[in-house]
Short mmCIF file of C-alpha atoms in Angstrom, two decimals:
data_model
loop_
_atom_site.label_atom_id
_atom_site.label_comp_id
_atom_site.label_asym_id
_atom_site.label_seq_id
_atom_site.Cartn_x
_atom_site.Cartn_y
_atom_site.Cartn_z
CA ALA S 29 -40.85 -9.39 -35.69
CA ALA S 30 -43.34 -8.75 -31.76
CA GLY S 31 -46.51 -8.06 -32.81
CA VAL S 32 -49.41 -5.82 -30.19
CA ILE S 33 -50.85 -9.50 -28.13
CA GLN S 34 -53.94 -9.35 -26.19
CA SER S 35 -56.27 -11.61 -24.43
CA PRO S 36 -58.98 -13.21 -24.18
CA ARG S 37 -59.46 -13.78 -28.47
CA HIS S 38 -62.93 -14.37 -27.72
CA LEU S 39 -65.09 -13.72 -24.39
CA ILE S 40 -68.42 -14.20 -24.07
CA LYS S 41 -70.52 -12.83 -21.35
CA GLU S 42 -73.65 -12.60 -19.37
CA LYS S 43 -75.11 -8.66 -18.96
CA ARG S 44 -74.61 -7.45 -15.87
CA GLU S 45 -71.47 -9.82 -15.46
CA THR S 46 -67.36 -8.44 -15.77
CA ALA S 47 -64.42 -8.86 -18.07
CA THR S 48 -61.25 -8.13 -17.61
CA LEU S 49 -59.33 -7.90 -21.38
CA LYS S 50 -55.68 -8.23 -21.72
CA CYS S 51 -53.07 -6.22 -23.57
CA TYR S 52 -49.72 -6.77 -24.11
CA PRO S 53 -47.65 -4.08 -26.36
CA ILE S 54 -44.69 -4.29 -28.35
CA PRO S 55 -41.06 -4.67 -26.29
CA ARG S 56 -39.56 -0.24 -26.07
CA HIS S 57 -43.43 1.25 -26.90
CA ASP S 58 -44.93 3.45 -24.71
CA THR S 59 -47.91 4.41 -24.87
CA VAL S 60 -51.02 2.64 -25.46
CA TYR S 61 -54.94 2.83 -26.66
CA TRP S 62 -57.98 0.74 -26.57
CA TYR S 63 -60.32 1.54 -28.82
CA GLN S 64 -64.38 0.63 -29.42
CA GLN S 65 -65.57 -1.02 -32.71
CA GLY S 66 -69.26 -1.66 -32.61
CA PRO S 67 -69.60 -3.96 -35.32
CA GLY S 68 -70.20 -2.54 -39.01
CA GLN S 69 -68.31 0.35 -37.08
CA ASP S 70 -65.03 2.97 -37.63
CA PRO S 71 -63.40 2.43 -34.02
CA GLN S 72 -63.80 4.79 -31.35
CA PHE S 73 -61.23 5.62 -28.83
CA LEU S 74 -61.86 4.65 -26.02
CA ILE S 75 -59.07 5.62 -23.41
CA SER S 76 -54.64 5.32 -23.17
CA PHE S 77 -51.98 5.58 -21.66
CA TYR S 78 -48.45 6.95 -21.48
CA GLU S 79 -45.46 5.24 -19.15
CA LYS S 80 -48.19 4.54 -17.01
CA MET S 81 -50.54 7.65 -16.70
CA GLN S 82 -54.24 8.41 -18.41
CA SER S 83 -52.70 10.44 -21.31
CA ASP S 84 -56.53 10.38 -22.93
CA LYS S 85 -59.95 9.57 -22.90
CA GLY S 86 -62.90 9.44 -24.96
CA SER S 87 -66.32 7.66 -24.87
CA ILE S 88 -65.72 5.39 -21.97
CA PRO S 89 -68.08 4.49 -19.45
CA ASP S 90 -68.11 5.45 -16.99
CA ARG S 91 -68.25 1.20 -16.19
CA PHE S 92 -65.09 1.09 -17.68
CA SER S 93 -61.86 1.63 -16.14
CA ALA S 94 -58.40 0.55 -17.15
CA GLN S 95 -54.39 0.89 -16.43
CA GLN S 96 -50.97 0.63 -17.52
CA PHE S 97 -49.00 -1.74 -15.68
CA SER S 98 -44.69 -1.04 -14.62
CA ASP S 99 -44.38 -4.00 -17.42
CA TYR S 100 -46.32 -1.37 -19.65
CA HIS S 101 -48.98 -4.25 -20.37
CA SER S 102 -52.59 -2.51 -19.51
CA GLU S 103 -56.07 -3.93 -18.51
CA LEU S 104 -59.33 -2.88 -19.78
CA ASN S 105 -61.92 -3.46 -16.64
CA MET S 106 -65.46 -3.11 -17.45
CA SER S 107 -68.40 -3.72 -15.49
CA SER S 108 -72.23 -4.44 -15.63
CA LEU S 109 -71.29 -5.19 -19.11
CA GLU S 110 -75.25 -4.71 -21.58
CA LEU S 111 -75.58 -5.79 -24.77
CA GLY S 112 -74.55 -3.50 -26.55
CA ASP S 113 -70.46 -3.40 -25.45
CA SER S 114 -70.86 -6.81 -27.53
CA ALA S 115 -68.01 -5.61 -30.31
CA LEU S 116 -64.49 -5.85 -31.12
CA TYR S 117 -62.14 -4.17 -28.83
CA PHE S 118 -59.02 -3.30 -30.03
CA CYS S 119 -55.24 -2.35 -28.36
CA ALA S 120 -52.01 -0.22 -30.35
CA SER S 121 -49.15 0.48 -29.03
CA SER S 122 -46.60 3.32 -30.05
CA PRO S 123 -43.19 4.20 -29.21
CA THR S 124 -41.69 6.99 -27.16
CA GLU S 125 -41.25 9.40 -30.16
CA ARG S 126 -44.25 11.81 -29.50
CA GLY S 127 -45.54 13.80 -32.43
CA GLN S 128 -44.93 11.13 -34.83
CA GLU S 129 -46.03 6.90 -34.07
CA THR S 130 -48.07 5.08 -35.40
CA GLN S 131 -49.94 2.69 -33.71
CA TYR S 132 -49.50 -1.05 -33.61
CA PHE S 133 -53.31 -2.59 -33.83
CA GLY S 134 -53.52 -6.46 -31.46
CA PRO S 135 -55.81 -8.91 -32.71
CA GLY S 136 -58.50 -7.77 -30.94
CA THR S 137 -60.79 -9.28 -28.65
CA ARG S 138 -63.97 -10.38 -29.91
CA LEU S 139 -66.85 -9.84 -26.73
CA LEU S 140 -69.93 -10.81 -27.35
CA VAL S 141 -72.53 -9.47 -24.11
CA LEU S 142 -75.54 -11.94 -23.79
CA ALA R 17 -63.25 18.83 -32.99
CA GLN R 18 -61.03 16.91 -35.03
CA SER R 19 -63.60 14.21 -38.01
CA VAL R 20 -62.53 12.48 -40.46
CA SER R 21 -64.78 11.75 -43.74
CA GLN R 22 -64.31 9.10 -46.25
CA HIS R 23 -66.31 9.65 -49.12
CA ASN R 24 -67.06 6.17 -49.82
CA HIS R 25 -68.91 3.54 -48.18
CA HIS R 26 -68.84 0.51 -50.04
CA VAL R 27 -67.36 -0.05 -53.65
CA ILE R 28 -66.92 -2.37 -56.17
CA LEU R 29 -64.11 -3.15 -58.67
CA SER R 30 -63.23 -5.59 -60.79
CA GLU R 31 -59.86 -7.00 -60.60
CA ALA R 32 -56.84 -4.48 -63.25
CA ALA R 33 -58.94 -1.99 -62.58
CA SER R 34 -57.98 1.37 -60.50
CA LEU R 35 -58.86 2.49 -56.51
CA GLU R 36 -59.25 5.78 -55.57
CA LEU R 37 -60.54 5.99 -52.37
CA GLY R 38 -61.57 9.39 -50.91
CA CYS R 39 -60.41 11.01 -47.51
CA ASN R 40 -60.67 14.41 -46.33
CA TYR R 41 -60.39 15.98 -42.22
CA SER R 42 -61.17 18.36 -40.53
CA TYR R 43 -58.69 19.68 -38.24
CA GLY R 44 -56.58 23.42 -37.78
CA GLY R 45 -53.57 22.32 -36.98
CA THR R 46 -50.18 19.83 -37.76
CA VAL R 47 -51.96 16.17 -38.26
CA ASN R 48 -50.67 12.65 -38.81
CA LEU R 49 -52.59 10.75 -41.46
CA PHE R 50 -52.87 7.04 -41.87
CA TRP R 51 -54.10 4.24 -43.66
CA TYR R 52 -54.81 0.89 -42.07
CA VAL R 53 -56.71 -2.34 -44.19
CA GLN R 54 -58.98 -4.24 -42.50
CA TYR R 55 -59.43 -7.46 -43.76
CA PRO R 56 -62.27 -10.16 -42.90
CA GLY R 57 -61.84 -10.73 -39.50
CA GLN R 58 -58.98 -9.20 -38.64
CA HIS R 59 -57.01 -6.44 -37.25
CA LEU R 60 -56.18 -3.12 -38.19
CA GLN R 61 -52.64 -2.69 -40.45
CA LEU R 62 -51.26 -0.33 -41.27
CA LEU R 63 -50.90 0.92 -45.70
CA LEU R 64 -49.14 3.78 -44.38
CA LYS R 65 -49.13 7.30 -43.35
CA TYR R 66 -48.00 10.34 -43.83
CA PHE R 67 -46.23 12.56 -40.77
CA SER R 68 -44.27 15.39 -42.81
CA GLY R 69 -41.87 16.06 -46.89
CA ASP R 70 -43.49 14.49 -50.50
CA PRO R 71 -46.74 14.87 -49.74
CA LEU R 72 -46.80 12.03 -52.18
CA VAL R 73 -46.75 8.15 -50.08
CA LYS R 74 -46.21 5.00 -51.06
CA GLY R 75 -47.16 2.13 -48.26
CA ILE R 76 -47.07 -1.98 -49.17
CA LYS R 77 -49.05 -4.06 -51.80
CA GLY R 78 -48.69 -1.16 -53.97
CA PHE R 79 -50.86 1.86 -52.31
CA GLU R 80 -50.33 5.14 -52.13
CA ALA R 81 -52.16 8.19 -51.04
CA GLU R 82 -50.89 11.79 -52.02
CA PHE R 83 -51.49 14.83 -48.71
CA ILE R 84 -53.38 17.79 -50.00
CA LYS R 85 -53.08 19.59 -46.65
CA SER R 86 -55.32 22.87 -49.20
CA LYS R 87 -57.73 20.83 -49.57
CA PHE R 88 -57.69 18.72 -46.33
CA SER R 89 -57.49 14.95 -47.87
CA PHE R 90 -55.71 12.08 -48.67
CA ASN R 91 -56.47 9.99 -51.69
CA LEU R 92 -55.54 5.92 -51.52
CA ARG R 93 -54.90 5.07 -54.30
CA LYS R 94 -54.14 1.81 -56.26
CA PRO R 95 -53.49 1.43 -59.48
CA SER R 96 -54.02 -2.26 -60.60
CA VAL R 97 -56.68 -3.60 -57.93
CA GLN R 98 -56.79 -7.51 -56.62
CA TRP R 99 -59.30 -9.69 -55.63
CA SER R 100 -57.09 -10.46 -52.42
CA ASP R 101 -56.89 -6.16 -51.52
CA THR R 102 -61.26 -6.40 -50.84
CA ALA R 103 -61.08 -5.58 -47.14
CA GLU R 104 -62.53 -2.90 -45.58
CA TYR R 105 -59.85 0.34 -45.11
CA PHE R 106 -59.56 3.36 -42.43
CA CYS R 107 -58.13 6.78 -42.72
CA ALA R 108 -57.26 8.51 -39.51
CA VAL R 109 -55.77 11.23 -38.73
CA ASN R 110 -54.38 12.65 -35.42
CA ALA R 111 -52.94 15.46 -33.46
CA TRP R 112 -49.93 16.72 -30.97
CA GLY R 113 -49.78 19.58 -28.95
CA SER R 114 -53.13 21.74 -27.98
CA GLY R 115 -54.39 18.93 -25.58
CA ASN R 116 -53.57 16.69 -28.71
CA THR R 117 -52.78 13.04 -26.80
CA GLY R 118 -51.79 11.03 -30.60
CA LYS R 119 -55.72 9.57 -30.91
CA LEU R 120 -56.61 8.62 -33.63
CA ILE R 121 -60.32 9.56 -34.61
CA PHE R 122 -61.12 7.35 -38.19
CA GLY R 123 -63.77 7.17 -41.12
CA GLN R 124 -66.87 5.59 -40.77
CA GLY R 125 -64.56 3.32 -43.87
CA THR R 126 -64.71 2.01 -46.99
CA THR R 127 -65.76 -2.07 -47.54
CA LEU R 128 -64.29 -2.75 -50.60
CA GLN R 129 -65.12 -5.07 -52.64
CA VAL R 130 -62.97 -7.14 -55.88
CA LYS R 131 -64.77 -9.30 -58.55
CA PRO R 132 -62.19 -12.16 -59.88
#
């Protein structure tokens, strides 16, 4: 079965650089969630999209922005990177049924900021 | 605000021992409950979920969990663990309605180490 695809899998950036993370949801999934997992921590919700519109926003810095495109893939744009942004960034997708959705996670993008 | 608390941060067991990981959540409305597992260096995989119905749910790899509404708990169990169960386990909840949009709130995670 098709899974959530994230690219790149690994990314190394310098401080103050920008990064773009991509997420391709499972086919026919219209909802995408982004989570950040710092070293030894639990995943923290960043932002979500439903039908290409932002549906919820969590603890996402103003330096980050995201969008969902017409083909339902999503991109997380990160600017002015800081050392503390080093983390594993997960994308999850879920299908249309509202209220009883299971989120399926991608393999994550491991970002290292030097 | 919703919150999830996992009682055990680090559990060490011998193979064939029984496992129970505690999870309590705080939320006054209707929630969906999940247990995810994260093997070293890998992504989160769904072990099992509870939406409604029978409060005892069975998942993959012999895991099960029981939802006790009165205790706001969703404990994970396995009768006999294997070395391959060594991983990080996350309890998570989400809610819909009243401004909730399905985002998952995770517990702090429990690291399970199974000794061969």
